[in-house]
Short mmCIF file of C-alpha atoms and ligand atoms in Angstrom, two decimals:
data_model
loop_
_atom_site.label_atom_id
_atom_site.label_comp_id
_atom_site.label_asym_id
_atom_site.label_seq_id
_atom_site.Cartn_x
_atom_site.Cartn_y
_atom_site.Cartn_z
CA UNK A 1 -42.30 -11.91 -9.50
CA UNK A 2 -40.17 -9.71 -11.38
CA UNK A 3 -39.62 -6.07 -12.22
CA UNK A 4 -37.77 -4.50 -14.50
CA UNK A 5 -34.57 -2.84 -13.06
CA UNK A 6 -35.53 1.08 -13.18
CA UNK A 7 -33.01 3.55 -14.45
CA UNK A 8 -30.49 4.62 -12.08
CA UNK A 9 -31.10 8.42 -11.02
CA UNK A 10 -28.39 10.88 -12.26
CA UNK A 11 -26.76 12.54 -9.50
CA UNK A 12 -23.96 14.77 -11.44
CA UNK A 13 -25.46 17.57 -10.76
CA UNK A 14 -26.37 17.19 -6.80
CA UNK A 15 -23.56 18.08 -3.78
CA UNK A 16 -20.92 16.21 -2.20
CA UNK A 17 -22.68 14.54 -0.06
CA UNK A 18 -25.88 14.21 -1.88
CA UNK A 19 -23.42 12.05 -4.17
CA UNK A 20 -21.29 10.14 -1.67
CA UNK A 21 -24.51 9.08 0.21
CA UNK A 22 -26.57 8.31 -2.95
CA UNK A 23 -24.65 7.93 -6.43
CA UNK A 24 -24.89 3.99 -7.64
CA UNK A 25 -26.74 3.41 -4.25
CA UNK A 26 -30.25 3.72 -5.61
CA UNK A 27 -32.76 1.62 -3.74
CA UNK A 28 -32.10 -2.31 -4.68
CA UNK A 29 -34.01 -3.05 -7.42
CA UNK A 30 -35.43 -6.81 -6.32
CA UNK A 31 -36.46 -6.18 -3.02
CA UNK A 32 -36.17 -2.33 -2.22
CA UNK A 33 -33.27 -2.56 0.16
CA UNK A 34 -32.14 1.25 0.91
CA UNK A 35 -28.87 0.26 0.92
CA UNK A 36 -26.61 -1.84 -1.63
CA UNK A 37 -26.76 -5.46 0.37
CA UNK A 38 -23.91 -7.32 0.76
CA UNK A 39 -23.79 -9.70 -2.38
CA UNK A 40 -21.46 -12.54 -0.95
CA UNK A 41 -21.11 -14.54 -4.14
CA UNK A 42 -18.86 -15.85 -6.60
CA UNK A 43 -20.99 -16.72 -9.58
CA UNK A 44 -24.21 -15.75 -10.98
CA UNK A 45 -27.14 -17.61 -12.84
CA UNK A 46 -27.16 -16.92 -16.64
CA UNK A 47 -30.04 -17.08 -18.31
CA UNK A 48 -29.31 -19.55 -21.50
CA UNK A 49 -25.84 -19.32 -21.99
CA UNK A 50 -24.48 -15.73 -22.29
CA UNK A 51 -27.98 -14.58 -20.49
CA UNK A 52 -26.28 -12.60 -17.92
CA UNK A 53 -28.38 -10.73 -15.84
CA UNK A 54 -27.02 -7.18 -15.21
CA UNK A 55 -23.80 -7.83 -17.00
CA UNK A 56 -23.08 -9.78 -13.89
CA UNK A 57 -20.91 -13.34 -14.65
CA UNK A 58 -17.81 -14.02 -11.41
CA UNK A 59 -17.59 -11.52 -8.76
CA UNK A 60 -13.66 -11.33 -9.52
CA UNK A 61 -15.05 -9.30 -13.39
CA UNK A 62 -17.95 -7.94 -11.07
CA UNK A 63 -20.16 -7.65 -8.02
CA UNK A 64 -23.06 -5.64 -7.51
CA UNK A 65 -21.99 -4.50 -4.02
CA UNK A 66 -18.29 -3.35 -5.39
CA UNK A 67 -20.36 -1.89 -8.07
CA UNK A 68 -22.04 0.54 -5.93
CA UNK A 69 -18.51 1.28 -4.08
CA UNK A 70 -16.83 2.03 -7.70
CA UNK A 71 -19.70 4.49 -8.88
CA UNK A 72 -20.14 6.27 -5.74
CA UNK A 73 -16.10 6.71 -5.93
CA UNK A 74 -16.04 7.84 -9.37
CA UNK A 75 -18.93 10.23 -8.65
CA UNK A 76 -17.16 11.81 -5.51
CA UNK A 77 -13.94 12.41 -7.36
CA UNK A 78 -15.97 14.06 -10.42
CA UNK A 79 -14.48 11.08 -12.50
CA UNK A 80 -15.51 8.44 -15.14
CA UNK A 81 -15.12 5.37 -13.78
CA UNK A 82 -13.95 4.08 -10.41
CA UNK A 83 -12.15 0.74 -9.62
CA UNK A 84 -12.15 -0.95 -5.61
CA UNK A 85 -9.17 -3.61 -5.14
CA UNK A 86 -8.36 -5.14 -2.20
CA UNK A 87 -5.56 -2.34 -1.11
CA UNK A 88 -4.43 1.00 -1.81
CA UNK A 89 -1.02 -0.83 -2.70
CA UNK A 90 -3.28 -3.26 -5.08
CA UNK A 91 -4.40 -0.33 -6.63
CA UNK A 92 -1.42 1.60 -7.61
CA UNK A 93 0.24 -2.07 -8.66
CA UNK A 94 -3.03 -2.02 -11.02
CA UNK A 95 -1.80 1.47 -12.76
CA UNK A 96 1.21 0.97 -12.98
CA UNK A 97 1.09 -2.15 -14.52
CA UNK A 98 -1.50 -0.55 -17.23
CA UNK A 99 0.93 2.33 -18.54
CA UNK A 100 4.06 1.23 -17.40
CA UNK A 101 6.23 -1.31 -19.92
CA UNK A 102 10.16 -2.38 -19.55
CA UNK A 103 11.94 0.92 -20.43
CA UNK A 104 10.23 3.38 -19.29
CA UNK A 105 11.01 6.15 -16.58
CA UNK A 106 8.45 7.67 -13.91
CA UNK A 107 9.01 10.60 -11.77
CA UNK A 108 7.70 10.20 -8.02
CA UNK A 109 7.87 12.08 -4.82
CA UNK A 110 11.24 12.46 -3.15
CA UNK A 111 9.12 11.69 0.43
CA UNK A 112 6.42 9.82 -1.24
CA UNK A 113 4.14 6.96 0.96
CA UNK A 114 6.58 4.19 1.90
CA UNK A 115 4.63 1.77 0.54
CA UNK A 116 4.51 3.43 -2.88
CA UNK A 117 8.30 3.86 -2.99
CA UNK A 118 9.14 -0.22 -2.06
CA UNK A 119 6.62 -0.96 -4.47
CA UNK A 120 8.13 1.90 -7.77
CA UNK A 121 12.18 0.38 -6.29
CA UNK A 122 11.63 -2.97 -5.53
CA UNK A 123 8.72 -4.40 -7.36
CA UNK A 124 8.71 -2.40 -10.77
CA UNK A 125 12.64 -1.65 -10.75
CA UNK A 126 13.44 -5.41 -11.27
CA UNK A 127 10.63 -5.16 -14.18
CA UNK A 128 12.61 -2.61 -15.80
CA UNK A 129 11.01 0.35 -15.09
CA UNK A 130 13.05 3.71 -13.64
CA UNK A 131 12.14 6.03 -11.30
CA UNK A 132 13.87 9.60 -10.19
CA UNK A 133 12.48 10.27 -7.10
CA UNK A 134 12.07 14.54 -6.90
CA UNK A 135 11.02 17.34 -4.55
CA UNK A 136 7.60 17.60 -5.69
CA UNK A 137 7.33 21.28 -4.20
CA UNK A 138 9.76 22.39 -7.04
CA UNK A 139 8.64 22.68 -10.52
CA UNK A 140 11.94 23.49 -11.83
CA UNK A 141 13.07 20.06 -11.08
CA UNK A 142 10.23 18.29 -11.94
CA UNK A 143 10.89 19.63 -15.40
CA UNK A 144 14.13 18.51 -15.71
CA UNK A 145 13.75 15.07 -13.81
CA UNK A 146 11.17 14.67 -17.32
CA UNK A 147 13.24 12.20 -19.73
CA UNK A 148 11.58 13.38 -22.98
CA UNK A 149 10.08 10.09 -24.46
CA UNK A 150 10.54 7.42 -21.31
CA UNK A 151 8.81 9.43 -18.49
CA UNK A 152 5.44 7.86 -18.83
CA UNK A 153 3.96 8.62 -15.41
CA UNK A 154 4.01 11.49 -12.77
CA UNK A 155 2.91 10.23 -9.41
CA UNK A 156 2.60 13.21 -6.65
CA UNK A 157 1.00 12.44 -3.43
CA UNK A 158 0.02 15.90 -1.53
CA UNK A 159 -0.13 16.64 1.27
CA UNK A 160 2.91 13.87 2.15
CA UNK A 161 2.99 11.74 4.86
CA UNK A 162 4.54 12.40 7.38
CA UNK A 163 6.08 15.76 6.63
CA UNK A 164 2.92 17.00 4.62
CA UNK A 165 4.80 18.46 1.64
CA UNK A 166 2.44 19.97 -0.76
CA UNK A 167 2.92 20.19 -4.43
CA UNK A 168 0.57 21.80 -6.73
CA UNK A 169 -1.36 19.59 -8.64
CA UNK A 170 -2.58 21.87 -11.63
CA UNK A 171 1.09 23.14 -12.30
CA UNK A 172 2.13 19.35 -12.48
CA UNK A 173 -0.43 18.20 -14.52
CA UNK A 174 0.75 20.90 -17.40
CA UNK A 175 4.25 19.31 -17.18
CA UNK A 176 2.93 15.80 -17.37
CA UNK A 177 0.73 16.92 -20.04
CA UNK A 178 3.52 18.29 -22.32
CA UNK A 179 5.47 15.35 -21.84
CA UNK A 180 2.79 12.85 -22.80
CA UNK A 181 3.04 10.99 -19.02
CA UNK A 182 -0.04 9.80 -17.57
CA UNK A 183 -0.67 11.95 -14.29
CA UNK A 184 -1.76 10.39 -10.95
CA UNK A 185 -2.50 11.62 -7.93
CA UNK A 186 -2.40 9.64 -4.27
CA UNK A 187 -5.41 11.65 -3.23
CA UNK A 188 -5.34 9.41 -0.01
CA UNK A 189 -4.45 12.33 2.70
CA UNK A 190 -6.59 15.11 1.62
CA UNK A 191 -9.68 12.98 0.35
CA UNK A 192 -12.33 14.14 -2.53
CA UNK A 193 -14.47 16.07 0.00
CA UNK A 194 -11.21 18.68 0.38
CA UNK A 195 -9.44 17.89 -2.84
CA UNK A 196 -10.42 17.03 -6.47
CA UNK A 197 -7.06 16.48 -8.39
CA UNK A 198 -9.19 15.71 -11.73
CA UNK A 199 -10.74 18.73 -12.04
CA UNK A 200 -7.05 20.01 -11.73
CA UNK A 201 -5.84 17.86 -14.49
CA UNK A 202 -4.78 14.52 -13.15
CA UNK A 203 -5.62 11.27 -15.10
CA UNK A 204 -6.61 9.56 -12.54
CA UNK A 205 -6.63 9.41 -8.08
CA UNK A 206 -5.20 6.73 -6.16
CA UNK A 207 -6.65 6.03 -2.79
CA UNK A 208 -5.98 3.77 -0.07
CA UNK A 209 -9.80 3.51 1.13
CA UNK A 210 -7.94 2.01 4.39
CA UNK A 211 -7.86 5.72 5.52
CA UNK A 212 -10.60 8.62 5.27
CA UNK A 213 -12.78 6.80 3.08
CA UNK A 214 -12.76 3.70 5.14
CA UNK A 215 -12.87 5.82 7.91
CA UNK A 216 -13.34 3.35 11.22
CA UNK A 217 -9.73 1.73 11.52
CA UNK A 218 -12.05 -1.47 10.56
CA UNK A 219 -11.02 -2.34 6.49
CA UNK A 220 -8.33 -2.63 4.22
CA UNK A 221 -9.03 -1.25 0.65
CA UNK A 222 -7.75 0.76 -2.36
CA UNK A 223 -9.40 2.79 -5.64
CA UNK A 224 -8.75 4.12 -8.65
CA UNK A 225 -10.54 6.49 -10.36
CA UNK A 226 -9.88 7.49 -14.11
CA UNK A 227 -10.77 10.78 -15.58
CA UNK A 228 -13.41 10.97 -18.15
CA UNK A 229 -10.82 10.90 -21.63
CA UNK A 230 -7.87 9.98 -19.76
CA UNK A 231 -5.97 8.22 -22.38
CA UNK A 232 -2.73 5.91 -21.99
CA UNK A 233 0.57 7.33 -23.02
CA UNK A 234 0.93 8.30 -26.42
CA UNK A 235 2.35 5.06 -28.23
CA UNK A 236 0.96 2.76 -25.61
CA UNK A 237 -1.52 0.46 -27.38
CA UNK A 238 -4.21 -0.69 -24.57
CA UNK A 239 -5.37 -4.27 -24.17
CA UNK A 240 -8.91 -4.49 -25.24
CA UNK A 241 -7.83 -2.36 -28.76
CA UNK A 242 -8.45 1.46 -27.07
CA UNK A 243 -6.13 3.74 -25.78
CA UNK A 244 -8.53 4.76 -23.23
CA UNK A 245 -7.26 4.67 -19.79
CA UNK A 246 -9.92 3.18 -18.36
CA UNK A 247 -10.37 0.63 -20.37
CA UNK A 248 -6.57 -0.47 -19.55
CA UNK A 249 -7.29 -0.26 -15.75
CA UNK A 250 -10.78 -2.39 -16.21
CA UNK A 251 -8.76 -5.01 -18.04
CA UNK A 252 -6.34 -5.10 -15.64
CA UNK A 253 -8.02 -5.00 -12.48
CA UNK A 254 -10.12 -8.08 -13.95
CA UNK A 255 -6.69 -10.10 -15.68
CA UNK A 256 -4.83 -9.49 -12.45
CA UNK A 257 -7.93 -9.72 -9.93
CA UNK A 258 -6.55 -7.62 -6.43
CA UNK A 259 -10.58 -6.84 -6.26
CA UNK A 260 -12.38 -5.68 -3.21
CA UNK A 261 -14.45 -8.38 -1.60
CA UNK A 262 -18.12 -7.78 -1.38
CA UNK A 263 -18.29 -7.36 2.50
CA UNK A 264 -15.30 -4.94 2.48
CA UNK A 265 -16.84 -3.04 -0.51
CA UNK A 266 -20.04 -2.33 1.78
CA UNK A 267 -17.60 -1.42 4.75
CA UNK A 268 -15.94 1.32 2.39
CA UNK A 269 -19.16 2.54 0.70
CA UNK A 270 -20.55 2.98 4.53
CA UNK A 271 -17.14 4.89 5.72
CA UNK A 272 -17.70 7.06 2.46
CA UNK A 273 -21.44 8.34 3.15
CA UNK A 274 -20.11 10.62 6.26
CA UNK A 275 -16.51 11.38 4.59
CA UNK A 276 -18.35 15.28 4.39
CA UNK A 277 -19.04 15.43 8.11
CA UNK A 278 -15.65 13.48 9.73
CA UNK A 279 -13.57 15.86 7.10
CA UNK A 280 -14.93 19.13 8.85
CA UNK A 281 -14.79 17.50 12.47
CA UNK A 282 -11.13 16.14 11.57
CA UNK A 283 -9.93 19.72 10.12
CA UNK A 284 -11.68 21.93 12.60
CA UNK A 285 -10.11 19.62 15.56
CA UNK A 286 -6.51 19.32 13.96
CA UNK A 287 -6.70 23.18 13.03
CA UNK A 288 -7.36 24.00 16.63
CA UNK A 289 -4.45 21.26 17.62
CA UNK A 290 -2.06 22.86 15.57
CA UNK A 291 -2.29 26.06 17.35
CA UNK A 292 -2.24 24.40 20.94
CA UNK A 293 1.30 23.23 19.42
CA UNK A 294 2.44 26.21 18.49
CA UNK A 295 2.26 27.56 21.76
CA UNK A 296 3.75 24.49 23.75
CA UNK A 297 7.03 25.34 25.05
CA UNK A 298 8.29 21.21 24.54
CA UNK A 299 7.20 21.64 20.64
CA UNK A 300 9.99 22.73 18.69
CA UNK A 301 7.82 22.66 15.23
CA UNK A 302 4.33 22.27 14.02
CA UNK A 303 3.87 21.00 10.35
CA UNK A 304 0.38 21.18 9.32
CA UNK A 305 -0.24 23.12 5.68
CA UNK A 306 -3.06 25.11 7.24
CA UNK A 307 -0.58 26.97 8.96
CA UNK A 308 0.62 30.31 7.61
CA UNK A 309 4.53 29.19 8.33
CA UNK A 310 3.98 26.46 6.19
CA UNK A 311 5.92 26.22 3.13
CA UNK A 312 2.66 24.84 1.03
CA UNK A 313 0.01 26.77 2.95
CA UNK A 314 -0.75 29.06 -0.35
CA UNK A 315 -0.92 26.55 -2.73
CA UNK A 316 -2.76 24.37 -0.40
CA UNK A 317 -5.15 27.07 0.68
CA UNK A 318 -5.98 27.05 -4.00
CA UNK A 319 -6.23 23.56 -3.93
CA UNK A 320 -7.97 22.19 -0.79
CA UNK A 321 -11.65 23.63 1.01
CA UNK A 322 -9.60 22.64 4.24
CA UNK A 323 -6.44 21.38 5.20
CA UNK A 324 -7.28 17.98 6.73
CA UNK A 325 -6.43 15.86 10.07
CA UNK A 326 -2.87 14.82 9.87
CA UNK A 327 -0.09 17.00 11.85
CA UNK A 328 3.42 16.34 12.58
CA UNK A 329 5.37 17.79 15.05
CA UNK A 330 9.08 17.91 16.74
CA UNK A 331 9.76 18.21 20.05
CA UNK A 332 13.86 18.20 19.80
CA UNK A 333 14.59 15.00 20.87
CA UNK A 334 13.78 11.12 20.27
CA UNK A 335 14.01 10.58 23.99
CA UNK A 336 10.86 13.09 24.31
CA UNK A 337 9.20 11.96 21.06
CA UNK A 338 8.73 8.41 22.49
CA UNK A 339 7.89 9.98 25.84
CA UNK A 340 5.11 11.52 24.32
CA UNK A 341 3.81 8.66 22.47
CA UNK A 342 4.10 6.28 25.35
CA UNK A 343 2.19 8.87 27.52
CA UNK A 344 -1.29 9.66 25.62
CA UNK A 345 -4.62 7.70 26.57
CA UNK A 346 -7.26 9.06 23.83
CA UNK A 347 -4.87 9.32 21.14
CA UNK A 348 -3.75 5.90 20.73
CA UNK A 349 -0.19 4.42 19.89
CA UNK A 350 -0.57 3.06 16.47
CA UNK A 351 0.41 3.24 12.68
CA UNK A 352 -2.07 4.06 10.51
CA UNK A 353 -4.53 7.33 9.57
CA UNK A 354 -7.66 8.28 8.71
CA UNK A 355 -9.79 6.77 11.42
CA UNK A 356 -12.60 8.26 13.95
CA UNK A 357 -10.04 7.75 16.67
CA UNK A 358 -7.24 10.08 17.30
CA UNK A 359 -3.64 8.19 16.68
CA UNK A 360 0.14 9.07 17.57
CA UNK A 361 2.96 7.71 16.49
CA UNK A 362 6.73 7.95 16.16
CA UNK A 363 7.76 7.73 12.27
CA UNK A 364 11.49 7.46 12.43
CA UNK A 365 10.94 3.99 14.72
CA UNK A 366 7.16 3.12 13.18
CA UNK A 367 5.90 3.76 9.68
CA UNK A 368 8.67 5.26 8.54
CA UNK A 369 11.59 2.81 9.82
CA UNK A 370 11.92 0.58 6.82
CA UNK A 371 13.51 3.74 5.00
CA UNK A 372 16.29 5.13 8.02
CA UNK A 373 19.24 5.40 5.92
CA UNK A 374 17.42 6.60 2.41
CA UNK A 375 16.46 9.89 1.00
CA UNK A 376 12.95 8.98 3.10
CA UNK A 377 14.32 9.36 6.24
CA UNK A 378 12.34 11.73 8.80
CA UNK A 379 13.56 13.34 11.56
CA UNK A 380 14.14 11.15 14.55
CA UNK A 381 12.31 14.18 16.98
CA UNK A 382 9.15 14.08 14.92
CA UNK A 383 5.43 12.94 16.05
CA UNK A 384 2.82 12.21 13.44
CA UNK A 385 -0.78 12.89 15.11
CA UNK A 386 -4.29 11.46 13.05
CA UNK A 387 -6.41 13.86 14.99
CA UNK A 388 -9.83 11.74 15.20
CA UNK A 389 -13.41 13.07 15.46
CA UNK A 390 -13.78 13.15 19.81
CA UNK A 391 -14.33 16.13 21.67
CA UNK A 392 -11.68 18.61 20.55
CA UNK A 393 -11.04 19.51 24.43
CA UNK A 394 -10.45 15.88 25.72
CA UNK A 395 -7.69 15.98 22.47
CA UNK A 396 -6.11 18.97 23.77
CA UNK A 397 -5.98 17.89 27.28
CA UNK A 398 -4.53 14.47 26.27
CA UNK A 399 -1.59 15.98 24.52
CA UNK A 400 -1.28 18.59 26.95
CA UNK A 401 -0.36 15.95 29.83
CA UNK A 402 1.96 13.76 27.55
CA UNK A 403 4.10 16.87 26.69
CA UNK A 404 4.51 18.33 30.26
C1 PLP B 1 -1.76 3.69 3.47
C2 PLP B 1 -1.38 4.43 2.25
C3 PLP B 1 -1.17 3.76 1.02
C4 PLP B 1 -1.24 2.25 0.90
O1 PLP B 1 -2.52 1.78 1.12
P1 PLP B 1 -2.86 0.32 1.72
O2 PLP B 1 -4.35 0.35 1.79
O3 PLP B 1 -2.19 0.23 3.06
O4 PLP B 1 -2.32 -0.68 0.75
C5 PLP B 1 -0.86 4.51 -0.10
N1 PLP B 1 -0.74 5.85 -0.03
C6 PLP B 1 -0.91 6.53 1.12
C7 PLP B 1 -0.75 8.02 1.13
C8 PLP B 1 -1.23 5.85 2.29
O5 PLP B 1 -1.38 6.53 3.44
#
């Protein structure tokens, strides 16, 4: 029995979640399947030799299930084409490698993800590629960290983890522009459901799908997706004969191979179908936890851009539909930092974001500990909360206890 494969519906035009739930999920073709099955395979039948069936050849080129992941991503960052690998860290390696040659420069955030920064110092740096790292909040200095000629990428992450610094993405795409640098944005924090960097000029979003897309603390994953035109930097000849950016990233992702396996593919694309509904439930709970901190006589400081003290609240108010689930705060002491994340029992003690399940933990001696000493050093009073999806009163009762 066969049929032919029907035309995928467009969904450009429907809503967020219309998209997330639906766009490169249509129905499976051979046996009706509502959602994209789990294609655990390596290799495919051809039909005479070349006669691939779908365009389908080795699961490390492509695989129907990470297929379905990389369209729904591209759809629910408004882009062209989206890429899963196997990490948010395999991703941005992917990237970089595409635009970046020996000798050139690339300007990155002065607090950006640790993991970014070991990987733009200590993997790329012995490759011969240079990096100022700059206050991403100032434009002033982005502009003059720009070496006319050698700065071939701009890489802002906002809001920053874990002192969620926000930077404006549209002003910083201009500068990038004007100096012929590819733009990217680690769009990990906020998410496409509260942030769309394309649409504000960026080239393309980095994710680590580990987080908010993922969603359930249960798979390790990474994306890229590439703006429709996004073009490598002037001079840069691509791969496969285009100076499309895409292009460059698809060659890449399939010379190197850091792909997402099928079964973690279908673990992302299920975290992504209710990214709409944990976002709300994650920024309406940390909202409400910010204020609870405000007025707790053992918190010394709340950080959370949805605050009006917060140095990044107006830009961040332009830029994001809501301000997310992440909030740091300092209590004025390590002794009672550790004391509070020793003491909570629904927020749990572990590294990490992004998850149903509210976490705590200490930066300076957690996620953060591999840069004491460096510009990326955080406070050694601070708590980093990833307010999760429970009952917003059980939160608020938890912390309350740990802090008295
Ligand atoms: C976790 C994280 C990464 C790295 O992603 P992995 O999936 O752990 O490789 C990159 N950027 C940000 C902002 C992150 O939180």
């Amino acid at each position: 029995m066969t049929t032919d494969t029907p035309t995928p519906h467009d969904w450009t035009d429907a809503g967020f979640s219309t998209r997330a739930i639906h766009a490169g999920q249509d129905p499976d073709a051979a046996t009706g399947a509502v959602v994209p099955p789990i294609y655990q395979v390596s290799t495919y039948k051809q039909d005479g030799v070349g006669g691939l069936r779908g365009g389908y050849e080795y699961s490390r080129s492509a695989n129907p299930t990470r297929t379905a992941l990389e369209q729904a991503l591209a759809s629910a960052e408004g882009g062209a084409r989206g890429f899963a690998f196997a990490s948010g860290l395999a991703a941005e390696d992917t990237v970089l490698r595409a635009v970046l040659r020996p000798g050139d420069h690339m300007v990155v955030p002065d607090d950006a993800y640790g993991g970014s920064y070991r990987l733009f110092a200590r993997v790329f740096g012995p490759w011969g590629v240079e990096h100022t790292p700059v206050d991403l909040s100032d434009l002033d200095a982005i502009s003059a960290a720009i070496e006319p000629g050698r700065t071939k990428v701009v890489w802002v992450e906002t809001p920053t983890n874990p002192l969620l610094g926000i930077s404006d993405i549209a002003a910083i795409a201009a500068i990038a522009r004007a100096a012929g640098a590819v733009l990217v944005v680690d769009n990990t924090f906020a998410t496409p459901y509260l942030q769309q960097p394309l649409s504000l000029g960026a080239d393309v979003v980095v994710h680590s799908t580990t987080k908010y897309i993922g969603g359930h603390s249960d798979v390790v994953g990474g994306a890229l997706v590439v703006a429709e035109g996004a073009q490598l930097p002037v001079g840069l000849d691509g791969p496969t004969g285009t100076t499309g950016l895409a292009d460059a990233v698809a060659f890449h992702q399939n010379a190197s191979g850091a792909v997402a396996g099928p079964f973690d593919a279908w673990l992302t694309l299920r975290g992504l179908k209710t990214l709409a509904v944990r976002m709300e439930r994650h920024s309406s709970n940390a909202a409400a936890i910010a204020r609870f901190l405000v007025g707790h006589s053992a918190v010394t400081q709340v950080i959370y851009p949805g605050l009006e003290e917060h140095a990044g609240h107006e830009v961040a108010a332009r830029q994001m539909s809501g301000f997310g689930g992440m909030i740091s705060f300092r209590t004025g002491s390590r002794a009672k930092a550790l004391d509070v994340c020793a003491r909570t029992r629904v927020f749990t003690l572990a590294e990490s974001l992004g998850g149903v399940e509210s976490l705590i933990e200490h930066p300076g001696q957690m996620t953060h500990a591999s840069v004491a000493g460096s510009m990326l050093e955080v406070p050694d009073d601070l708590v980093r909360l990833s307010v999760g999806i429970e009952d917003l009163a059980d939160l608020v009762a938890d912390l309350g206890q740990a802090l008295a």
